[in-house]
Coordinates of C-alpha atoms and ligand atoms in Angstrom, one line a residue:
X280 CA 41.1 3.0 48.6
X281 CA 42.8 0.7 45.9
X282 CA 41.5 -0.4 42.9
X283 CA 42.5 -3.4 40.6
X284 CA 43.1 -4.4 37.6
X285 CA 41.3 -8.0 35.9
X286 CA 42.6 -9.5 32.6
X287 CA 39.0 -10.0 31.3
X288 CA 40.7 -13.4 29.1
X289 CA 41.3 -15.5 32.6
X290 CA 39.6 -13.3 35.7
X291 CA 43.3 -13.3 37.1
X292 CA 44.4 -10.0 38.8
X293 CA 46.7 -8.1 37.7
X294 CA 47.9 -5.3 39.7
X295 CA 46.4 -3.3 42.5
X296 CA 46.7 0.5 41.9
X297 CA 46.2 3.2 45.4
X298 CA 43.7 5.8 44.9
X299 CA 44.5 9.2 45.2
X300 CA 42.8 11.3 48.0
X301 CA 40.5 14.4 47.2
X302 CA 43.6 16.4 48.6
X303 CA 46.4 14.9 46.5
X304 CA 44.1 15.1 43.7
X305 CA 43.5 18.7 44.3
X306 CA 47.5 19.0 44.7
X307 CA 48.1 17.9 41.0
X308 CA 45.3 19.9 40.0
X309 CA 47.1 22.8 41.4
X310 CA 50.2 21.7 39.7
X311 CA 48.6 21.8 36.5
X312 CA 47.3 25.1 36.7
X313 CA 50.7 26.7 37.2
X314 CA 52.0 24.8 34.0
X315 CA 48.9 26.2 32.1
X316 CA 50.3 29.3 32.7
X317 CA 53.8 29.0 31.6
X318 CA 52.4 26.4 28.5
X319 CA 49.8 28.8 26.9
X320 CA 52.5 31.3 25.9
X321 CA 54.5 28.8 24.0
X322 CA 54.5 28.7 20.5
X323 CA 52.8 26.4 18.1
X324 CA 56.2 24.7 16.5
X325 CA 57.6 24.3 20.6
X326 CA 54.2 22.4 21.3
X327 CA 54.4 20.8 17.3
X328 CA 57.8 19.4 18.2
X329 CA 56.8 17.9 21.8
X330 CA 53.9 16.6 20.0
X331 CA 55.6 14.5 17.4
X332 CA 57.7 13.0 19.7
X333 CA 54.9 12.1 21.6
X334 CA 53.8 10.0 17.9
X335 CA 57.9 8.7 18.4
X336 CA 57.4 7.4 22.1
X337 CA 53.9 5.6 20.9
X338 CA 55.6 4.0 17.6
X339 CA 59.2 2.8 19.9
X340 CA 56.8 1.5 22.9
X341 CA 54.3 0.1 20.7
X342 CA 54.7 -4.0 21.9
X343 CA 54.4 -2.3 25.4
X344 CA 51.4 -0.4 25.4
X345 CA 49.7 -3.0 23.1
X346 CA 50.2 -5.9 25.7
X347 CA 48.5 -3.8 28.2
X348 CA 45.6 -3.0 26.5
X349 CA 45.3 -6.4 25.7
X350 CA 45.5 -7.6 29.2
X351 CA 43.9 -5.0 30.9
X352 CA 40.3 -5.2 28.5
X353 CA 40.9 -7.6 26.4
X354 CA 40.9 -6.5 22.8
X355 CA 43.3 -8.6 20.1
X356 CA 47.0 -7.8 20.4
X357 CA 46.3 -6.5 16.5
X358 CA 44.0 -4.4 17.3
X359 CA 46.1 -2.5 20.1
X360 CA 48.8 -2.7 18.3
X361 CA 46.8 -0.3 15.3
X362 CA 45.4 1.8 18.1
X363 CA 48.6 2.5 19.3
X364 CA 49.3 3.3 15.7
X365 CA 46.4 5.6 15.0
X366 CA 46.8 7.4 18.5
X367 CA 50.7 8.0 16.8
X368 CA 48.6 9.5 13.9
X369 CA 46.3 11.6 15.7
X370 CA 49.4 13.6 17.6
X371 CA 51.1 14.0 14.0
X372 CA 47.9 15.2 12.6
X373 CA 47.6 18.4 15.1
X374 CA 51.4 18.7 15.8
X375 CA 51.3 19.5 11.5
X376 CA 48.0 21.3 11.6
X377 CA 46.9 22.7 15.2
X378 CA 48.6 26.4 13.8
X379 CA 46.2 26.5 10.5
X380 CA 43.7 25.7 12.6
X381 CA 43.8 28.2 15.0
X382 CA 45.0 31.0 13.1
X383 CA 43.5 34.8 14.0
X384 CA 40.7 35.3 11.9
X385 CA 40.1 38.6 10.4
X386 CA 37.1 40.4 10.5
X387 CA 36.0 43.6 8.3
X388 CA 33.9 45.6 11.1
X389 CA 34.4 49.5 11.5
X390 CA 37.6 49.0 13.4
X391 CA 40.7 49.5 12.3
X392 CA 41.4 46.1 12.9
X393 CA 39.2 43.5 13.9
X394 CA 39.8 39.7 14.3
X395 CA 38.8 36.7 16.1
X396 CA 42.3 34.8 18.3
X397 CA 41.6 31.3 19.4
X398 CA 42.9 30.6 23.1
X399 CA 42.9 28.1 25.4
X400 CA 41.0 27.6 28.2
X401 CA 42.8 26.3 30.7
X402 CA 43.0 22.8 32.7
X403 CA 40.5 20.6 31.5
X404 CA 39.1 17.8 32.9
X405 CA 39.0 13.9 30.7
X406 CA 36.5 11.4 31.8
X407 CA 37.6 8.4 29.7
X408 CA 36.1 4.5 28.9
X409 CA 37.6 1.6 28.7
X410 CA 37.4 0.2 25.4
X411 CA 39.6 2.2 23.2
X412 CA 42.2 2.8 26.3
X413 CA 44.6 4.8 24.6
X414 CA 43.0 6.3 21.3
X415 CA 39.4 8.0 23.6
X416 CA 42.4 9.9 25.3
X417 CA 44.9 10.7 22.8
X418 CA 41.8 12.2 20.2
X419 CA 41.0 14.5 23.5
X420 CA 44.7 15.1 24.5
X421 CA 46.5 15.8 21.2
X422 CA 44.2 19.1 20.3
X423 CA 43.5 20.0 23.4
X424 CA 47.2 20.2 24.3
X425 CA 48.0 21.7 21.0
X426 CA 45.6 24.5 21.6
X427 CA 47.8 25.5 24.6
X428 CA 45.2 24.0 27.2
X429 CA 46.6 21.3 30.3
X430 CA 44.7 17.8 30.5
X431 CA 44.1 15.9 33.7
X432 CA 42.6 12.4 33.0
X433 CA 40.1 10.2 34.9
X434 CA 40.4 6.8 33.0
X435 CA 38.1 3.9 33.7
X436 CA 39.2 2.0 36.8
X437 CA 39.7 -1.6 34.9
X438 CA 42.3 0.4 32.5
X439 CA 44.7 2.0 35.2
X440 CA 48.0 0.8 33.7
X441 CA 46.4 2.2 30.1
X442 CA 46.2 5.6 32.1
X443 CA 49.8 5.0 33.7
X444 CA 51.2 4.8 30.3
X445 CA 49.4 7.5 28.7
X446 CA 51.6 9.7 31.7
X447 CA 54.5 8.0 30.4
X448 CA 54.2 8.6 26.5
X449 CA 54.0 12.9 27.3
X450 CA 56.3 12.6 30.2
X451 CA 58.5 11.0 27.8
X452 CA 58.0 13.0 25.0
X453 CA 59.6 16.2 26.9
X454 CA 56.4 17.7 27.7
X455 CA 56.4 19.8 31.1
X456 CA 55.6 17.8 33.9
X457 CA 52.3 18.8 34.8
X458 CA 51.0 19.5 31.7
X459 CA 49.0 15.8 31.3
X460 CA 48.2 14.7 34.8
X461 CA 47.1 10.6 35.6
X462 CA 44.4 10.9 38.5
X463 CA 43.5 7.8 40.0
X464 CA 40.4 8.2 41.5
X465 CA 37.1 6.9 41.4
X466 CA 34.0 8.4 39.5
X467 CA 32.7 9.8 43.0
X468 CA 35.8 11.9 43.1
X469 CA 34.6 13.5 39.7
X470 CA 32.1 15.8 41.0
X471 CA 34.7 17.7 43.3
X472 CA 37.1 17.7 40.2
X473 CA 34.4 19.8 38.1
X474 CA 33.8 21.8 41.3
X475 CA 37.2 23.0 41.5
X476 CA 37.8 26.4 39.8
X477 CA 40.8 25.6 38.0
X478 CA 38.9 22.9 36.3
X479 CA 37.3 24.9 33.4
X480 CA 35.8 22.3 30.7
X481 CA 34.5 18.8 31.1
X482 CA 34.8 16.2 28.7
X483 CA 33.4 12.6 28.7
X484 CA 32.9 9.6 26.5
X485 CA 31.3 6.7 28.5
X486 CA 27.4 5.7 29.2
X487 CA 24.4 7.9 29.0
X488 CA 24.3 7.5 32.6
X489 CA 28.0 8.7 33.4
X490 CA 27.3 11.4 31.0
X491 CA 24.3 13.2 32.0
X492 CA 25.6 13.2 35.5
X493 CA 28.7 14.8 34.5
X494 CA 27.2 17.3 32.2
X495 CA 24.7 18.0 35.1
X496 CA 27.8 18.8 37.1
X497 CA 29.2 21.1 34.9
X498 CA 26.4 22.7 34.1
X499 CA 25.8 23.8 37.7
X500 CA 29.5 25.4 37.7
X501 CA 28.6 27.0 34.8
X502 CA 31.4 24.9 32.7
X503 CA 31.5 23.5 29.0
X504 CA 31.0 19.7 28.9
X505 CA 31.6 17.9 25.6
X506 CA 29.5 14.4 25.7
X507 CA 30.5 11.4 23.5
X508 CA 28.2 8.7 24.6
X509 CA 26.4 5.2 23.5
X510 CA 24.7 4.5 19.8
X511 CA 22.7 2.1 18.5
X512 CA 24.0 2.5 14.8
X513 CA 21.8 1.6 12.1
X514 CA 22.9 0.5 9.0
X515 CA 20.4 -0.2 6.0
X516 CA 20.4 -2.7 3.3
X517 CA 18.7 -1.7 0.2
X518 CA 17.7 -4.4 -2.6
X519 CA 20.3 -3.0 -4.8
X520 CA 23.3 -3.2 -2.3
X521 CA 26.7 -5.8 -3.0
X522 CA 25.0 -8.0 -0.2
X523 CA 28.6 -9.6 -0.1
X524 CA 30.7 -6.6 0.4
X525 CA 27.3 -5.8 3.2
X526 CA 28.1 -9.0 4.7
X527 CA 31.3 -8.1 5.4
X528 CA 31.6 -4.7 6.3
X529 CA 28.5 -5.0 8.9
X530 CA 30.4 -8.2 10.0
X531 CA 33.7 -6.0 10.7
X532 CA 31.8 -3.0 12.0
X533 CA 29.8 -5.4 14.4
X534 CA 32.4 -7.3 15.8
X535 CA 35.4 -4.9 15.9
X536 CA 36.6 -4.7 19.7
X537 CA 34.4 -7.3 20.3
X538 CA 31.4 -5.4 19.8
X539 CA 32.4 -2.8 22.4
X540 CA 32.3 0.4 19.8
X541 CA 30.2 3.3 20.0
X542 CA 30.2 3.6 16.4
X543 CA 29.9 0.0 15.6
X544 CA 26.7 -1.2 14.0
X545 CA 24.3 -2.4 16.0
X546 CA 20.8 -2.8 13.7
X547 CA 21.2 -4.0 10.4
X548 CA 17.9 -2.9 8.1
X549 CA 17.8 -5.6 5.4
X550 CA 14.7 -5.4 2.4
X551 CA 12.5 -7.9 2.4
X552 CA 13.9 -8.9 -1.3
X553 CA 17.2 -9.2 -0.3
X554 CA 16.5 -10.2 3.4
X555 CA 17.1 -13.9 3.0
X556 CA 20.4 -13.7 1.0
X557 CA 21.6 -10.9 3.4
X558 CA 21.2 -13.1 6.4
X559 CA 22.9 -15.9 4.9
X560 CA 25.6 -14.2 4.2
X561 CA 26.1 -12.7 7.2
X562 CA 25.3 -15.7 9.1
X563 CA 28.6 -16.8 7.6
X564 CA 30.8 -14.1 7.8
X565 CA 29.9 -13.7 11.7
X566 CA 31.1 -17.3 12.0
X567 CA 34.1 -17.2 10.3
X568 CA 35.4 -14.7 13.2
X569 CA 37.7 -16.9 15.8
X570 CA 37.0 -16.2 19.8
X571 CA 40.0 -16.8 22.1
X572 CA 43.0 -15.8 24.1
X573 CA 43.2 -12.2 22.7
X574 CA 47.0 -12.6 23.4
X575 CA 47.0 -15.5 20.2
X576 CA 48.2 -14.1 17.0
X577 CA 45.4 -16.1 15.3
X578 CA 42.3 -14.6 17.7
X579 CA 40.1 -12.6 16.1
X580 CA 37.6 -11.6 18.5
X581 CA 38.8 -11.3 22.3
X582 CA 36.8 -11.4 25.8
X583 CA 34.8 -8.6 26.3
X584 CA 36.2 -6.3 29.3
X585 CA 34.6 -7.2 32.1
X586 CA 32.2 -10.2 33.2
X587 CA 29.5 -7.9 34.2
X588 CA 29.4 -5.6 31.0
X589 CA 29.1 -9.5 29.6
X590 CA 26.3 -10.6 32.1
X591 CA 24.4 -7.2 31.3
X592 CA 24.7 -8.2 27.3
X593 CA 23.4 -11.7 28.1
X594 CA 20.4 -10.7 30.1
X595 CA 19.4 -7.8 27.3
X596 CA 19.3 -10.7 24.4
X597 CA 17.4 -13.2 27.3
X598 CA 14.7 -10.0 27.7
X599 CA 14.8 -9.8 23.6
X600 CA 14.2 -13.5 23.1
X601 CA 11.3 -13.4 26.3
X602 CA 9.8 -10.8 24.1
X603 CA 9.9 -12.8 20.8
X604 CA 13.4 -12.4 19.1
X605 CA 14.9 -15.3 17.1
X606 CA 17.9 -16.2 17.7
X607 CA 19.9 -17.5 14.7
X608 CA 23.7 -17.9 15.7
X609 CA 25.2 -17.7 19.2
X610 CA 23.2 -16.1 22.0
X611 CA 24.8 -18.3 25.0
X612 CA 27.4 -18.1 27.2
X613 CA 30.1 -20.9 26.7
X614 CA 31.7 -22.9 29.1
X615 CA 35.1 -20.8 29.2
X616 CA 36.6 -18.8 32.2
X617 CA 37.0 -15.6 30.9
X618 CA 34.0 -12.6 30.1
X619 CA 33.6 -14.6 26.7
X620 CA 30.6 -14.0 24.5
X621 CA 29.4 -15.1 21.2
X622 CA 29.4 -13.7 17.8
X623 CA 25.4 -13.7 18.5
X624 CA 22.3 -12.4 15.6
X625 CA 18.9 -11.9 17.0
X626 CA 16.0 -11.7 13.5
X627 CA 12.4 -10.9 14.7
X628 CA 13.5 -7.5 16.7
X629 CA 10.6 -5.2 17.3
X630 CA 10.2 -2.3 19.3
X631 CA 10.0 -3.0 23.0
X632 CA 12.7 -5.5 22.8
X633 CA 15.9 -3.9 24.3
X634 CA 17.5 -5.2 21.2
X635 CA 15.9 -2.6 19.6
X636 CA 15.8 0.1 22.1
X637 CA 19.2 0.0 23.9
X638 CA 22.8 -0.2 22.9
X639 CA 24.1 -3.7 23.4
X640 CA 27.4 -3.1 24.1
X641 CA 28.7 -6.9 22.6
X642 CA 29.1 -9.4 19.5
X643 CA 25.6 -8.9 18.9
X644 CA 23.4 -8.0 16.0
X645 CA 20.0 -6.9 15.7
X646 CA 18.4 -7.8 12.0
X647 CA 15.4 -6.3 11.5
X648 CA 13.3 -7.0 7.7
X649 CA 11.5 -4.0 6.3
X650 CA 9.2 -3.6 3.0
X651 CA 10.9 -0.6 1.4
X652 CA 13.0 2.0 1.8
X653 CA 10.8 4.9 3.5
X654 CA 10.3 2.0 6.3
X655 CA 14.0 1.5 6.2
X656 CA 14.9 5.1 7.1
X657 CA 12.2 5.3 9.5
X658 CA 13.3 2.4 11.4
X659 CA 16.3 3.4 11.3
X660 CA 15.5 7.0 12.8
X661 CA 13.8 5.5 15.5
X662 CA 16.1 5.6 18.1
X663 CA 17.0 7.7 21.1
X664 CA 20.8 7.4 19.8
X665 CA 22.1 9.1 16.5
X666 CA 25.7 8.8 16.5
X667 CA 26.5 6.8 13.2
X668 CA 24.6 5.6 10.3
X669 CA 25.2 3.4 7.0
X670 CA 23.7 3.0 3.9
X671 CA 24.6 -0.1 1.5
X672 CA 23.8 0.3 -2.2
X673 CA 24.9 0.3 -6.1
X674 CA 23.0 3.2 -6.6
X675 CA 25.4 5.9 -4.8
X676 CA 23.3 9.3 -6.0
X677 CA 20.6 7.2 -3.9
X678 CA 23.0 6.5 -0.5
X679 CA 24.2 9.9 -0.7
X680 CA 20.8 11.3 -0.8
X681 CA 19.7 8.9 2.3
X682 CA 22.9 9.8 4.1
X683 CA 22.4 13.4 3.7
X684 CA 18.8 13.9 4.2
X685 CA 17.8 11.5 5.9
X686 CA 19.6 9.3 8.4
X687 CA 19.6 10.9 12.0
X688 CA 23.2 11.0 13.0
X689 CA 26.4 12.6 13.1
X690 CA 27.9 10.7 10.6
X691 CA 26.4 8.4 7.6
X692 CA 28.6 6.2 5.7
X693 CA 27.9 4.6 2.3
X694 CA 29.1 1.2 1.2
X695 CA 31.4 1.4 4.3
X696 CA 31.1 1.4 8.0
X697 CA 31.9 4.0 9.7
X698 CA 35.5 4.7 11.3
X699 CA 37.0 7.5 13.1
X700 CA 39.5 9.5 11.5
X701 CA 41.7 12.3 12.8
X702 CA 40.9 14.7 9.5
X703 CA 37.1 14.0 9.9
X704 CA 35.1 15.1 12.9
X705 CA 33.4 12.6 15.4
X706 CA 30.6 12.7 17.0
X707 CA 26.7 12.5 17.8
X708 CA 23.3 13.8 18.2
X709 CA 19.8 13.1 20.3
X710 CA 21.2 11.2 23.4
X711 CA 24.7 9.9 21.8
X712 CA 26.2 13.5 23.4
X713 CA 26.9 16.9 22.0
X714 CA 30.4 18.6 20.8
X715 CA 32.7 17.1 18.1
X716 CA 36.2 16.1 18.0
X717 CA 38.8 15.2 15.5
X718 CA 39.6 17.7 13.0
X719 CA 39.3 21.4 13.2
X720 CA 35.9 21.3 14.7
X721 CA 37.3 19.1 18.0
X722 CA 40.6 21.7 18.3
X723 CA 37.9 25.0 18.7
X724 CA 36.0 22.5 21.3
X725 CA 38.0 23.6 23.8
X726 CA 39.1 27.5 23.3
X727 CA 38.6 30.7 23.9
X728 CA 37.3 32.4 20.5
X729 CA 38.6 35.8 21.6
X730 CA 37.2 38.9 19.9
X731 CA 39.5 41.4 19.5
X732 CA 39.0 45.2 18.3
X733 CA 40.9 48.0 17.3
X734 CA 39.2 51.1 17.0
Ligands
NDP941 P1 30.7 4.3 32.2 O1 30.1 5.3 31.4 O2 30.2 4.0 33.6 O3 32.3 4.6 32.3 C1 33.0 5.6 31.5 C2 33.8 6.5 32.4 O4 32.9 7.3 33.2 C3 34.7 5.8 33.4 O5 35.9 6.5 33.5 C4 33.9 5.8 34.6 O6 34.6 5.7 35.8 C5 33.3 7.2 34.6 N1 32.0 7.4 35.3 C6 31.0 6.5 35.4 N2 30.0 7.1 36.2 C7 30.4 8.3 36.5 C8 29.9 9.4 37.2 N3 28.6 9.3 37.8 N4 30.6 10.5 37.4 C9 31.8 10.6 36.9 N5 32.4 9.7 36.1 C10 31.7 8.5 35.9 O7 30.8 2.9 31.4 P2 30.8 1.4 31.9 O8 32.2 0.9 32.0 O9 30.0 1.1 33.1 O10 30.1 0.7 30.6 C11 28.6 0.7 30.6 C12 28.1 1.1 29.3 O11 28.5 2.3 28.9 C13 28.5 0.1 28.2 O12 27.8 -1.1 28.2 C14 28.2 1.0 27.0 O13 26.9 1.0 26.7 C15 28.6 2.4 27.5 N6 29.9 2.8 27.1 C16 30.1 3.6 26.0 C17 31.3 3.9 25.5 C18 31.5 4.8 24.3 O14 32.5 4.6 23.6 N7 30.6 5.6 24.0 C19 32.5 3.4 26.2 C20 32.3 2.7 27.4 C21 31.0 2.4 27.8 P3 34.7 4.2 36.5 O15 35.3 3.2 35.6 O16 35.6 4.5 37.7 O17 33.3 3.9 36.9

C-alpha cells in the first residue's frame, strides 16, 4: 500500500511513500525495544548532550524542513520556519532541565530511607496530526526521550516527508538508531501497534474521533493513553477591554495556521456595549490578512491542508447560515485551485448551529453578543470542549478572577491569546483529551513513579 503526499497550495503530487507491512512494522518495534534497554541506563547529561544537538540539526536544516512543511500542509514558510525554531527550543528546554525534573524524591516514612525514582516506561507509541508537523512531535519526543523512554511515531499520512525528517534530525543528532522510529502505516495499522506488548503508553493529538478510538484501544490492553484533541476556544470581550489590542490578538489567534490550531480561538464573546466597535474592528483586522502561495514571503495566511478538511469547513458555516447565522466577511470558496478558504466571521450564532457546537477547524470566527458578564462566562462554558480560554479586559483583578474561577479549560489567558510554551503545561479538559505536556507535568506523563523503601 502507498500513500501520497499533495501540496494543498496547487493539488500537485508530491511524492509517493510505501507503507510498511504489520510485520516490518512489528520488526522496528522489536528494534526499539532492544534500544530501550540499553537507552534507559544512560545518564541524564549523555541523553542532555544528544538532545541539544538534536536543537543544532533543527537550527542548521531549518530552510529544509520549513519548505516541507510548507509544501506538504500548507502553512507560511514564516511560520515553519518559527516551528522549526520553537521545536529547537523545546529539545534545549529538557536537554537543560529533564534531570531537575526527574530527580528521586524523598520521602520521611518509617524506613530508613524512603523515596519516590521516576523511570521510564518503555517504547511508546505517537499518534501525530498534521498541522503543526514537526512541533506535535517534538513536544512528545523531547521529554519522553529525555526520561529514558524509546518513541515510535505514526504521523498523519499527508505529512510523510515531515515524519521522514523528524527520523533524520535524531538520527543526525547521534541518537541510537532505534531509539525514534518513523512508521509508515496507516491508522488501521494502529490498533495492532497498541496491541503489541512492547508498546506500553499511547499518545495522540488529532480528532475526537481518532482519539476515543485509540484510548478505547489502550484501554483494553490495559495501557496509559494521553489525549490532546479538538477545542472550540472561547475568548470573552468585556465592556472594559482595549477592543484594539482584542481585535488583534483574536485576529492572530484565529487565523494562525490558517485556522487549523487546537488552541486557536474559535468564539469570540463580545458585550452588547462594546459589540458594535468590537466587530468593526475585527472586521478589519481579519481583512488585512493576505491569502496566497504560502511559499511567497508576503503570504500571510496559506491553504488549508487538505481540500476535504476545507469542503467539511465550508459545509459546517452552509449548515450555520441554514440555521440563521450572518455572515459578515468571507464565507465562500474562491475561484483558486488550491484547498483555499477565507478569512470568514459568522454574527448571529446560536446553539444548534455547528458554529457553536463543533470545532471548525479554518479562518473562521464565531461572534456571539451577550448582555453581561455572567452570560458571557456561561456561554462560554457551554461547550463539550475546554482546552483554552481568554479573557480581554483593563480591569486585570477582574480577568484573573474569570480565568481562575471561572472559565472551563486547561488554560485561560488574559489580554493575550493563548500559546504553547515549553515551561508551561498544555493541555485540556471535558472532550479536548486528558494528560498534559510541556513542562514538568508532560515529562512525569510518561514514567514510572517508582516507590522505593528501605527498611
Ligand atoms: P485525525 O484525528 O483523523 O488525524 C490525526 C492522527 O490520527 C493522524 O495521524 C491519523 O492518521 C490518526 N488517526 C485517525 N483515525 C485513527 C484511528 N481510528 N486510529 C488510529 N489513528 C487514527 O484528523 P484529520 O486529519 O482527519 O482532521 C480532522 C479533524 O480533527 C480536524 O478538522 C480537527 O477538528 C481535528 N484535528 C485536531 C488537531 C489538534 O491539534 N487537536 C490536529 C488535527 C486535526 P491518518 O492521517 O493516517 O488518518
Amino acid at each position: 500500500m502507498t500513500i501520497e503526499s499533495v501540496n494543498p497550495a496547487n493539488n500537485k503530487k508530491l511524492q509517493e511513500y510505501t507503507l510498511l507491512t504489520d510485520e516490518q512494522a512489528e520488526r522496528k518495534l522489536k528494534q526499539s525495544e532492544q534500544v530501550y534497554k540499553i537507552w534507559r541506563k544512560t545518564g541524564f547529561s549523555e541523553r542532555s548532550k544528544l538532545m541539544l544537538k538534536a536543537a543544532d540539526v533543527l537550527n542548521t536544516n531549518k530552510e529544509k524542513y520549513a519548505l516541507m512543511m510548507t509544501r506538504e500542509m500548507g502553512k507560511t514558510l514564516a511560520s515553519s520556519r518559527a516551528e522549526v525554531e520553537k521545536c529547537a527550543w523545546v529539545c534545549r528546554y529538557y536537554a537543560e532541565n529533564a534531570e531537575t525534573f526527574l530527580h528521586d524524591e524523598k520521602i520521611q516514612t518509617d524506613a530508613s530511607r524512603s523515596y519516590v525514582s521516576y523511570q521510564p516506561l518503555g517504547v511508546i507509541l505517537a499518534v501525530m496530526p498534521w498541522n503543526f508537523p514537526f512541533w506535535q512531535v517534538f513536544r512528545f519526543a523531547a521529554p519522553a526521550l529525555m526520561a529514558g523512554n524509546a518513541a515510535v511515531l505514526k504521523h498523519a499520512s499527508n505529512v510523510p516527508g515531515s515524519a521522514a525528517l523528524i527520523q533524520e534530525v535524531f538520527d543526525e543528532a547521534g541518537f541510537p538508531k532505534g531509539l525514534f522510529t518513523n512508521l509508515w502505516i496507516s491508522s488501521k495499522q494502529v490498533e495492532k501497534l497498541i496491541e503489541n506488548p512492547i508498546i506500553k503508553a499511547v499518545t495522540l493529538t488529532g480528532s475526537e474521533k481518532a482519539g476515543a478510538s485509540v484510548a478505547a484501544k489502550a484501554a483494553q490492553h490495559i495501557k496509559k493513553a494521553v489525549l490532546e484533541l479538538g477545542g472550540s476556544d472561547a475568548y470573552i470581550i468585556l465592556e472594559d477591554a482595549d477592543l484594539d489590542l482584542a481585535a488583534k490578538q483574536c485576529t492572530e489567534s484565529r487565523l494562525l495556521n490558517t485556522g487549523q490550531s487546537c488552541i486557536g480561538a474559535k468564539r469570540f464573546i463580545v458585550l452588547d456595549e462594546v459589540y458594535e466597535e468590537f466587530l468593526l474592528k475585527f472586521i478589519e483586522q481579519m481583512l488585512e490578512s493576505v491569502t496566497g502561495d504560502p511559499e511567497k514571503e508576503e503570504t500571510t495566511m496559506g491553504p488549508m491542508a487538505r481540500t476535504d478538511l476545507r469542503d467539511e469547513l465550508h459545509e459546517q458555516v452552509m449548515k450555520s447560515v441554514e440555521k440563521g447565522a450572518e455572515i459578515q466577511i468571507g464565507g465562500e470558496i474562491q475561484d483558486l485551485t488550491g484547498a483555499y478558504y477565507p478569512a470568514t466571521i459568522l454574527t448571529n450564532v446560536k446553539p444548534g448551529m455547528p458554529a457553536y457546537e463543533e470545532e471548525l477547524f479554518g479562518p473562521v470566527a464565531s461572534v456571539i453578543k451577550v448582555k453581561d458578564e455572567a452570560e458571557a462566562i456561561q456561554v462560554a462554558n457551554d461547550s463539550k470542549f475546554g482546552l483554552g480560554s481568554g479573557v480581554f479586559t483593563k480591569d486585570l483583578s477582574r480577568g484573573e478572577r474569570i480565568a481562575r474561577y471561572e472559565l472551563e479549560a486547561g488554560s485561560s489567558f488574559v489580554n493575550q491569546y493563548v500559546k504553547s510554551d515549553p515551561r508551561l503545561p498544555f493541555g485540556g479538559i471535558k472532550t479536548s483529551g486528558f494528560g498534559r505536556e510541556l513542562s514538568h507535568h508532560g515529562i512525569l506523563e510518561f514514567v514510572n513513579t517508582k516507590t522505593i523503601y528501605i527498611a
